[in-house]
Amino acid sequence: MRPSKVARAAGTGASVPIECCQICGHAPLDAVLSLGYMPPVNQMVRIGEVPRQQPWFPTTLLHCRNCELVQLGLAVDPVIIFPPEYPYTSGTTKLLRDNFADLQRESASILGLGADDLVVDIGSNDGTLLSNFKNAGIRVLGIEPTDVGDIANQRGIPTIKRFFGIEVAREVKRKHGPASVVTAANCFAHIEDVHAIVDGIVEMLKDNGVFISESHYLIPLLEAVQYDTVYHEHLRYYSLVSLQHLLEMHDLEVFHARPIPSHGGSIRVYAARHGAHVVQDSVQRMLSAEPRGEAMTKRLAAFRRDVILSKLRLLSMLRELKEKGARIAGISAPSRASTLVNYVGLDEGLIDYVCEIAGSLKIGRCMPGTQIPVVDEARLFSEQPDWAIVFSWHIADELAPKLKDKGFRGQLITPLPSPKVI
Ligand SMILES: [Zn+2]
């Protein structure tokens, strides 16, 4: 059964609580964890600006016992979370670029795509994913509501600058014909009316067309205590069980799924109309490895305990360093750092500054909800603070050697799953 009540925050200029499951409509939902009130992750005021009032929103995770979806307890108006000047571009991270190249290779080999096929990407960002299909000689079309869509158009990836919905889907089908593949990488957890999105996707697909989604995967999120990926952009935290439940409601069958490394642990799922493609063993393998029912309830309770302990351990480590007079900086300011900083209670008294690579749009601003300045990483090498916390800890293996090569002599801390000197 579809939810009788969809929490629609769009157009409210504020937020709406989620009172029943976004996938199956079940109520009441069980509380998993509260991270308190959080500022929107892109709310970064300029350094030195006089503090003024800012919106903060409750950040609570809920679990649906019926379909296993873990979800945020509040939907915030997308104009607050994704302003037109939204600074995120997917093409800037090597890991994501490599992943999109892999997605193209894998799907082309499974589906045998050719010049007549059309690939539509929802939430196409700067066109990085589609550029792989275009280079392989396949027709592409992006749909991206923010100004980042202009970058894609300039790069020769045709992009419609609108929020995706059934109207846009019908228009795409009329003008370009049905799609062989529709992709949604990391926006499938973001859009508030998920059933409307799947309706739009089904509308665009050929009879044997394939929908490929990539989303944060709940299982590695729990295992690596990645509570820092919980923020208002991410309305849903999918397991394969919950994703399959959603797709089945639209008569789509999951025929292949596998874990991928993006964002510290994601899942790539292939779905199509029933019987259109042979169901691979990967689906059952992944499903049987996921906890459900009582086992999931217990797993989530353990996660909550892990989150609370990780906060206390990080604070106690920083307290010891501060009592000895240490200078502590932060390395990189991804969205997830906002949740960590605000949940743990880090501020400019503990963290002197956070470094970003030259050219980052975040330089000259403060970490959300704090007055910790974000500065050019040149300062890290000139000032050589004793310690630095790696906020992009999920790619610390890639970052640490680079920082040492560039001349950083201090010690590095990864804050999660449990704080550690690396
Ligand atoms: Zn549900």
Short mmCIF file of C-alpha atoms and ligand atoms in Angstrom, two decimals:
data_model
loop_
_atom_site.label_atom_id
_atom_site.label_comp_id
_atom_site.label_asym_id
_atom_site.label_seq_id
_atom_site.Cartn_x
_atom_site.Cartn_y
_atom_site.Cartn_z
CA MET A 1 0.00 0.00 0.00
CA ARG A 2 1.26 3.43 -0.88
CA PRO A 3 1.57 5.96 1.96
CA SER A 4 -1.73 7.76 2.42
CA LYS A 5 0.16 10.83 3.52
CA VAL A 6 3.37 12.00 1.82
CA ALA A 7 5.38 14.50 3.86
CA ARG A 8 5.58 17.31 1.32
CA ALA A 9 7.95 20.01 2.45
CA ALA A 10 8.48 21.47 -1.06
CA GLY A 11 7.00 24.95 -1.23
CA THR A 12 6.52 25.29 2.53
CA GLY A 13 9.80 27.14 3.04
CA ALA A 14 10.10 25.04 6.20
CA SER A 15 9.86 21.36 7.17
CA VAL A 16 7.23 18.64 7.58
CA PRO A 17 7.48 15.64 9.96
CA ILE A 18 7.38 12.16 8.41
CA GLU A 19 4.50 10.40 10.15
CA CYS A 20 4.28 7.19 8.13
CA CYS A 21 6.76 5.11 6.12
CA GLN A 22 7.75 6.81 2.89
CA ILE A 23 7.67 3.48 1.03
CA CYS A 24 4.83 1.41 2.49
CA GLY A 25 2.79 3.87 4.55
CA HIS A 26 3.16 1.86 7.79
CA ALA A 27 2.79 3.77 11.06
CA PRO A 28 3.96 4.29 13.70
CA LEU A 29 7.67 4.19 12.89
CA ASP A 30 10.23 3.17 15.53
CA ALA A 31 12.81 5.72 16.71
CA VAL A 32 16.38 4.54 16.10
CA LEU A 33 18.56 7.52 17.01
CA SER A 34 18.33 11.26 17.54
CA LEU A 35 21.27 13.47 16.59
CA GLY A 36 19.56 16.57 17.99
CA TYR A 37 18.95 19.70 15.93
CA MET A 38 21.17 20.34 12.90
CA PRO A 39 21.72 23.25 10.53
CA PRO A 40 21.36 22.54 6.78
CA VAL A 41 24.80 21.31 5.59
CA ASN A 42 25.13 24.06 2.98
CA GLN A 43 24.39 26.81 5.51
CA MET A 44 27.91 28.25 5.61
CA VAL A 45 28.08 31.93 6.58
CA ARG A 46 31.03 34.08 5.54
CA ILE A 47 33.95 34.37 7.97
CA GLY A 48 33.54 37.48 10.13
CA GLU A 49 29.84 37.98 9.33
CA VAL A 50 27.75 39.12 12.30
CA PRO A 51 25.87 36.02 13.58
CA ARG A 52 22.18 36.11 12.78
CA GLN A 53 19.32 33.66 13.22
CA GLN A 54 19.48 30.47 11.14
CA PRO A 55 17.07 27.53 10.85
CA TRP A 56 18.00 24.25 12.59
CA PHE A 57 16.00 21.07 12.11
CA PRO A 58 15.49 17.97 14.30
CA THR A 59 17.51 15.05 12.95
CA THR A 60 16.04 11.69 13.94
CA LEU A 61 16.31 8.29 12.30
CA LEU A 62 13.21 6.08 12.16
CA HIS A 63 12.75 2.42 11.20
CA CYS A 64 9.76 0.82 9.49
CA ARG A 65 9.06 -2.66 10.84
CA ASN A 66 6.98 -3.54 7.77
CA CYS A 67 9.42 -2.86 4.87
CA GLU A 68 12.69 -2.31 6.85
CA LEU A 69 13.25 1.21 5.49
CA VAL A 70 15.36 3.42 7.75
CA GLN A 71 14.39 7.02 7.18
CA LEU A 72 14.74 10.57 8.42
CA GLY A 73 11.93 11.82 10.65
CA LEU A 74 11.61 15.16 8.87
CA ALA A 75 11.45 16.45 5.29
CA VAL A 76 12.92 19.90 4.76
CA ASP A 77 11.88 22.11 1.82
CA PRO A 78 14.30 21.35 -1.06
CA VAL A 79 14.85 25.08 -1.68
CA ILE A 80 16.56 25.18 1.74
CA ILE A 81 18.66 22.04 1.14
CA PHE A 82 19.41 22.45 -2.56
CA PRO A 83 19.68 26.16 -3.28
CA PRO A 84 20.37 26.97 -6.98
CA GLU A 85 24.00 27.75 -6.11
CA TYR A 86 24.39 24.27 -4.51
CA PRO A 87 28.17 23.81 -4.50
CA TYR A 88 28.44 20.03 -4.98
CA THR A 89 29.94 18.67 -8.21
CA SER A 90 30.36 14.92 -8.61
CA GLY A 91 33.17 15.24 -11.16
CA THR A 92 35.65 16.49 -8.58
CA THR A 93 36.11 13.18 -6.69
CA LYS A 94 38.27 10.52 -8.34
CA LEU A 95 36.48 7.69 -6.53
CA LEU A 96 33.13 8.86 -7.94
CA ARG A 97 34.52 9.37 -11.44
CA ASP A 98 35.95 5.83 -11.41
CA ASN A 99 32.65 4.45 -10.09
CA PHE A 100 30.64 6.08 -12.91
CA ALA A 101 33.07 4.71 -15.52
CA ASP A 102 32.54 1.28 -13.93
CA LEU A 103 28.74 1.73 -14.01
CA GLN A 104 28.91 2.41 -17.76
CA ARG A 105 31.18 -0.60 -18.44
CA GLU A 106 29.09 -2.97 -16.30
CA SER A 107 25.72 -1.89 -17.69
CA ALA A 108 26.96 -1.88 -21.30
CA SER A 109 28.22 -5.44 -20.91
CA ILE A 110 25.05 -6.70 -19.19
CA LEU A 111 22.63 -4.88 -21.51
CA GLY A 112 24.60 -4.59 -24.78
CA LEU A 113 23.83 -0.91 -25.38
CA GLY A 114 24.32 0.69 -28.82
CA ALA A 115 23.92 3.97 -30.71
CA ASP A 116 20.11 3.68 -30.83
CA ASP A 117 19.77 3.45 -27.07
CA LEU A 118 18.96 6.40 -24.84
CA VAL A 119 20.32 6.76 -21.29
CA VAL A 120 18.58 9.28 -19.02
CA ASP A 121 20.23 10.30 -15.75
CA ILE A 122 18.09 11.82 -13.00
CA GLY A 123 19.98 14.27 -10.78
CA SER A 124 22.70 14.29 -13.44
CA ASN A 125 24.81 16.93 -11.66
CA ASP A 126 27.74 18.05 -13.86
CA GLY A 127 27.20 15.22 -16.38
CA THR A 128 30.09 13.06 -15.14
CA LEU A 129 28.11 9.81 -15.22
CA LEU A 130 26.57 10.49 -18.64
CA SER A 131 29.89 11.51 -20.21
CA ASN A 132 30.94 7.84 -19.96
CA PHE A 133 27.90 6.72 -21.99
CA LYS A 134 28.33 9.57 -24.48
CA ASN A 135 31.98 8.61 -25.04
CA ALA A 136 30.77 5.06 -25.75
CA GLY A 137 28.56 6.46 -28.55
CA ILE A 138 25.23 6.19 -26.71
CA ARG A 139 22.54 8.93 -26.71
CA VAL A 140 22.30 10.68 -23.35
CA LEU A 141 20.05 13.15 -21.56
CA GLY A 142 20.48 14.65 -18.10
CA ILE A 143 17.88 16.08 -15.72
CA GLU A 144 19.32 18.41 -13.09
CA PRO A 145 17.50 21.24 -11.29
CA THR A 146 20.50 23.19 -9.94
CA ASP A 147 22.93 25.52 -11.73
CA VAL A 148 25.44 22.63 -11.94
CA GLY A 149 23.33 21.54 -14.95
CA ASP A 150 24.85 24.50 -16.88
CA ILE A 151 28.31 22.93 -16.51
CA ALA A 152 26.96 19.72 -18.08
CA ASN A 153 25.38 21.61 -20.99
CA GLN A 154 28.67 23.45 -21.59
CA ARG A 155 30.45 20.07 -21.66
CA GLY A 156 28.08 18.88 -24.39
CA ILE A 157 25.86 16.71 -22.16
CA PRO A 158 22.29 17.83 -23.02
CA THR A 159 20.63 18.59 -19.69
CA ILE A 160 17.10 19.69 -18.76
CA LYS A 161 17.27 22.09 -15.80
CA ARG A 162 14.15 21.06 -13.90
CA PHE A 163 13.06 19.00 -10.87
CA PHE A 164 12.18 15.50 -12.09
CA GLY A 165 8.54 14.35 -12.02
CA ILE A 166 5.90 12.68 -14.19
CA GLU A 167 5.48 15.80 -16.39
CA VAL A 168 9.19 15.91 -17.23
CA ALA A 169 9.12 12.12 -17.82
CA ARG A 170 6.27 12.43 -20.36
CA GLU A 171 8.05 15.31 -22.10
CA VAL A 172 11.30 13.33 -22.34
CA LYS A 173 9.47 10.32 -23.82
CA ARG A 174 7.62 12.51 -26.35
CA LYS A 175 10.71 14.36 -27.53
CA HIS A 176 13.40 11.68 -27.29
CA GLY A 177 11.56 8.33 -27.29
CA PRO A 178 11.58 5.72 -24.50
CA ALA A 179 14.80 5.13 -22.57
CA SER A 180 16.76 1.88 -22.54
CA VAL A 181 18.36 2.87 -19.26
CA VAL A 182 17.37 5.34 -16.55
CA THR A 183 19.99 6.01 -13.88
CA ALA A 184 19.67 7.72 -10.51
CA ALA A 185 22.92 7.93 -8.56
CA ASN A 186 22.61 9.39 -5.08
CA CYS A 187 19.43 11.33 -5.70
CA PHE A 188 17.11 8.37 -5.17
CA ALA A 189 17.30 8.88 -1.41
CA HIS A 190 16.87 12.65 -1.69
CA ILE A 191 13.55 13.29 -3.41
CA GLU A 192 10.59 13.46 -1.06
CA ASP A 193 7.86 11.68 -3.03
CA VAL A 194 9.74 8.53 -3.98
CA HIS A 195 6.65 6.92 -5.56
CA ALA A 196 6.21 9.86 -7.93
CA ILE A 197 9.86 9.43 -8.96
CA VAL A 198 9.45 5.72 -9.67
CA ASP A 199 6.20 6.47 -11.60
CA GLY A 200 8.21 8.91 -13.74
CA ILE A 201 10.99 6.38 -14.28
CA VAL A 202 8.56 3.61 -15.32
CA GLU A 203 6.90 6.11 -17.71
CA MET A 204 10.21 6.72 -19.51
CA LEU A 205 11.41 3.08 -19.70
CA LYS A 206 11.17 0.88 -22.81
CA ASP A 207 9.38 -2.45 -22.26
CA ASN A 208 12.70 -4.13 -21.48
CA GLY A 209 14.32 -0.92 -20.20
CA VAL A 210 16.40 -0.96 -17.05
CA PHE A 211 16.46 1.31 -14.04
CA ILE A 212 19.85 1.48 -12.30
CA SER A 213 20.03 3.17 -8.93
CA GLU A 214 22.96 3.90 -6.66
CA SER A 215 22.28 4.85 -3.06
CA HIS A 216 23.99 4.90 0.30
CA TYR A 217 23.74 1.37 1.63
CA LEU A 218 22.38 0.93 5.16
CA ILE A 219 24.52 -2.10 6.05
CA PRO A 220 28.01 -0.47 5.77
CA LEU A 221 26.50 2.67 7.31
CA LEU A 222 25.69 0.64 10.44
CA GLU A 223 28.93 -1.36 10.42
CA ALA A 224 31.25 1.66 10.13
CA VAL A 225 29.12 3.88 12.44
CA GLN A 226 28.62 6.37 9.58
CA TYR A 227 26.01 8.44 11.39
CA ASP A 228 27.75 11.44 9.81
CA THR A 229 26.01 10.61 6.50
CA VAL A 230 22.70 11.37 8.23
CA TYR A 231 21.58 14.85 7.17
CA HIS A 232 18.50 16.38 5.65
CA GLU A 233 19.42 15.70 2.02
CA HIS A 234 19.21 11.98 2.76
CA LEU A 235 15.60 11.12 3.48
CA ARG A 236 16.01 7.36 3.12
CA TYR A 237 18.74 4.83 4.03
CA TYR A 238 18.07 1.78 1.88
CA SER A 239 18.75 -1.87 2.43
CA LEU A 240 18.16 -4.13 -0.56
CA VAL A 241 15.05 -5.47 1.21
CA SER A 242 13.47 -2.01 1.46
CA LEU A 243 14.52 -0.98 -2.05
CA GLN A 244 13.07 -4.19 -3.47
CA HIS A 245 9.83 -3.56 -1.56
CA LEU A 246 9.59 -0.11 -3.17
CA LEU A 247 10.35 -1.29 -6.71
CA GLU A 248 7.95 -4.26 -6.48
CA MET A 249 5.15 -1.80 -5.66
CA HIS A 250 5.75 -0.46 -9.21
CA ASP A 251 6.01 -3.97 -10.76
CA LEU A 252 9.75 -3.64 -11.15
CA GLU A 253 11.89 -6.69 -10.43
CA VAL A 254 15.41 -6.39 -9.01
CA PHE A 255 17.62 -8.60 -11.23
CA HIS A 256 21.13 -7.61 -10.13
CA ALA A 257 22.61 -5.84 -7.10
CA ARG A 258 26.04 -5.30 -5.68
CA PRO A 259 27.85 -3.18 -3.10
CA ILE A 260 30.07 -0.36 -4.45
CA PRO A 261 32.59 1.83 -2.59
CA SER A 262 31.05 5.31 -3.23
CA HIS A 263 30.47 7.54 -0.19
CA GLY A 264 31.86 4.96 2.25
CA GLY A 265 29.54 2.16 1.08
CA SER A 266 26.73 2.25 -1.47
CA ILE A 267 24.56 -0.23 -3.36
CA ARG A 268 23.99 -0.45 -7.12
CA VAL A 269 20.68 -2.05 -8.09
CA TYR A 270 19.37 -3.06 -11.51
CA ALA A 271 15.59 -3.38 -11.94
CA ALA A 272 13.23 -3.93 -14.88
CA ARG A 273 9.69 -5.11 -15.60
CA HIS A 274 9.05 -8.67 -14.38
CA GLY A 275 10.64 -11.29 -16.62
CA ALA A 276 12.48 -8.81 -18.87
CA HIS A 277 15.90 -9.89 -17.57
CA VAL A 278 17.26 -13.01 -15.89
CA VAL A 279 17.51 -12.56 -12.10
CA GLN A 280 21.13 -13.04 -11.04
CA ASP A 281 22.33 -14.86 -7.91
CA SER A 282 23.68 -11.56 -6.56
CA VAL A 283 20.15 -10.55 -5.51
CA GLN A 284 19.49 -13.51 -3.19
CA ARG A 285 23.05 -13.36 -1.86
CA MET A 286 22.68 -9.76 -0.77
CA LEU A 287 19.16 -10.19 0.58
CA SER A 288 20.09 -13.14 2.77
CA ALA A 289 23.01 -11.22 4.32
CA GLU A 290 20.74 -8.40 5.56
CA PRO A 291 19.16 -8.48 9.04
CA ARG A 292 15.39 -8.10 9.13
CA GLY A 293 12.57 -8.14 11.65
CA GLU A 294 13.75 -8.60 15.23
CA ALA A 295 17.39 -8.97 14.07
CA MET A 296 17.23 -5.53 12.41
CA THR A 297 15.69 -3.95 15.52
CA LYS A 298 18.59 -5.34 17.59
CA ARG A 299 21.16 -4.23 14.99
CA LEU A 300 19.80 -0.68 15.07
CA ALA A 301 19.91 -0.59 18.88
CA ALA A 302 23.58 -1.63 18.73
CA PHE A 303 24.21 1.12 16.16
CA ARG A 304 22.74 3.72 18.49
CA ARG A 305 25.08 2.59 21.27
CA ASP A 306 28.07 2.70 18.88
CA VAL A 307 27.19 6.27 17.83
CA ILE A 308 26.94 7.55 21.40
CA LEU A 309 30.22 5.88 22.42
CA SER A 310 32.07 7.20 19.35
CA LYS A 311 31.05 10.75 20.30
CA LEU A 312 32.28 10.33 23.88
CA ARG A 313 35.57 8.77 22.75
CA LEU A 314 36.29 11.56 20.28
CA LEU A 315 35.53 14.21 22.90
CA SER A 316 37.73 12.53 25.46
CA MET A 317 40.62 12.26 22.99
CA LEU A 318 40.31 15.95 22.08
CA ARG A 319 40.03 16.95 25.72
CA GLU A 320 43.34 15.25 26.50
CA LEU A 321 45.04 16.95 23.55
CA LYS A 322 43.63 20.36 24.45
CA GLU A 323 44.72 20.07 28.08
CA LYS A 324 48.28 19.65 26.77
CA GLY A 325 47.85 22.80 24.67
CA ALA A 326 47.69 21.08 21.27
CA ARG A 327 46.63 22.92 18.13
CA ILE A 328 44.02 20.93 16.18
CA ALA A 329 42.88 21.53 12.58
CA GLY A 330 40.38 19.73 10.37
CA ILE A 331 41.00 18.22 6.95
CA SER A 332 38.26 18.86 4.34
CA ALA A 333 34.68 20.03 4.80
CA PRO A 334 32.37 17.49 3.13
CA SER A 335 28.64 17.66 3.94
CA ARG A 336 29.05 14.78 6.38
CA ALA A 337 31.47 16.88 8.48
CA SER A 338 28.57 19.16 9.37
CA THR A 339 26.72 16.35 11.13
CA LEU A 340 29.84 15.16 12.95
CA VAL A 341 30.88 18.64 14.08
CA ASN A 342 27.42 19.56 15.34
CA TYR A 343 26.54 16.22 16.95
CA VAL A 344 29.87 15.93 18.79
CA GLY A 345 29.83 19.64 19.66
CA LEU A 346 33.11 20.67 18.00
CA ASP A 347 33.54 24.42 17.69
CA GLU A 348 36.20 27.07 17.07
CA GLY A 349 37.46 26.55 20.64
CA LEU A 350 38.50 22.99 19.76
CA ILE A 351 39.20 23.14 16.03
CA ASP A 352 41.28 26.14 14.85
CA TYR A 353 40.27 25.84 11.19
CA VAL A 354 39.27 23.33 8.52
CA CYS A 355 41.28 23.07 5.28
CA GLU A 356 39.96 22.68 1.76
CA ILE A 357 41.91 22.37 -1.48
CA ALA A 358 42.51 25.73 -3.27
CA GLY A 359 39.52 26.63 -5.45
CA SER A 360 36.89 25.12 -3.12
CA LEU A 361 33.77 27.27 -2.87
CA LYS A 362 33.72 26.61 0.88
CA ILE A 363 36.92 28.59 1.58
CA GLY A 364 36.11 31.89 3.28
CA ARG A 365 33.04 30.47 5.00
CA CYS A 366 32.40 28.81 8.36
CA MET A 367 31.53 25.19 9.05
CA PRO A 368 27.71 24.95 9.32
CA GLY A 369 26.39 25.85 12.76
CA THR A 370 29.82 26.99 14.04
CA GLN A 371 32.38 29.72 13.62
CA ILE A 372 35.16 27.31 12.59
CA PRO A 373 36.67 28.97 9.49
CA VAL A 374 37.27 26.99 6.29
CA VAL A 375 40.63 28.02 4.82
CA ASP A 376 43.01 27.18 1.95
CA GLU A 377 45.02 24.07 2.86
CA ALA A 378 48.24 26.06 2.32
CA ARG A 379 47.74 27.20 5.92
CA LEU A 380 48.07 23.62 7.18
CA PHE A 381 51.56 23.38 5.67
CA SER A 382 52.72 26.82 6.80
CA GLU A 383 51.39 26.58 10.37
CA GLN A 384 51.89 22.82 10.93
CA PRO A 385 49.29 22.25 13.69
CA ASP A 386 50.07 19.28 15.96
CA TRP A 387 46.95 17.35 15.03
CA ALA A 388 44.41 17.24 12.23
CA ILE A 389 41.05 15.43 12.14
CA VAL A 390 40.24 13.93 8.75
CA PHE A 391 36.55 14.70 8.21
CA SER A 392 36.60 12.78 4.89
CA TRP A 393 37.70 9.80 6.95
CA HIS A 394 36.06 7.34 4.55
CA ILE A 395 38.80 8.23 2.01
CA ALA A 396 41.59 8.67 4.59
CA ASP A 397 43.71 6.00 2.88
CA GLU A 398 43.74 8.17 -0.25
CA LEU A 399 44.21 11.50 1.62
CA ALA A 400 46.84 10.67 4.27
CA PRO A 401 49.78 9.93 1.92
CA LYS A 402 48.95 13.05 -0.14
CA LEU A 403 49.08 15.26 2.98
CA LYS A 404 52.42 13.74 4.04
CA ASP A 405 53.81 14.18 0.51
CA LYS A 406 52.78 17.83 0.53
CA GLY A 407 54.75 18.29 3.77
CA PHE A 408 52.29 17.98 6.68
CA ARG A 409 54.28 16.82 9.74
CA GLY A 410 51.47 16.68 12.35
CA GLN A 411 49.45 13.61 13.35
CA LEU A 412 46.20 12.61 11.67
CA ILE A 413 43.05 11.43 13.46
CA THR A 414 40.18 9.59 11.82
CA PRO A 415 37.05 10.24 13.92
CA LEU A 416 34.99 7.16 12.94
CA PRO A 417 34.08 4.33 13.41
CA SER A 418 36.07 5.01 16.59
CA PRO A 419 38.66 7.82 16.85
CA LYS A 420 42.10 6.62 15.85
CA VAL A 421 45.54 8.09 15.15
CA ILE A 422 46.70 6.99 11.69
ZN ZN B 1 7.74 0.78 5.33
#
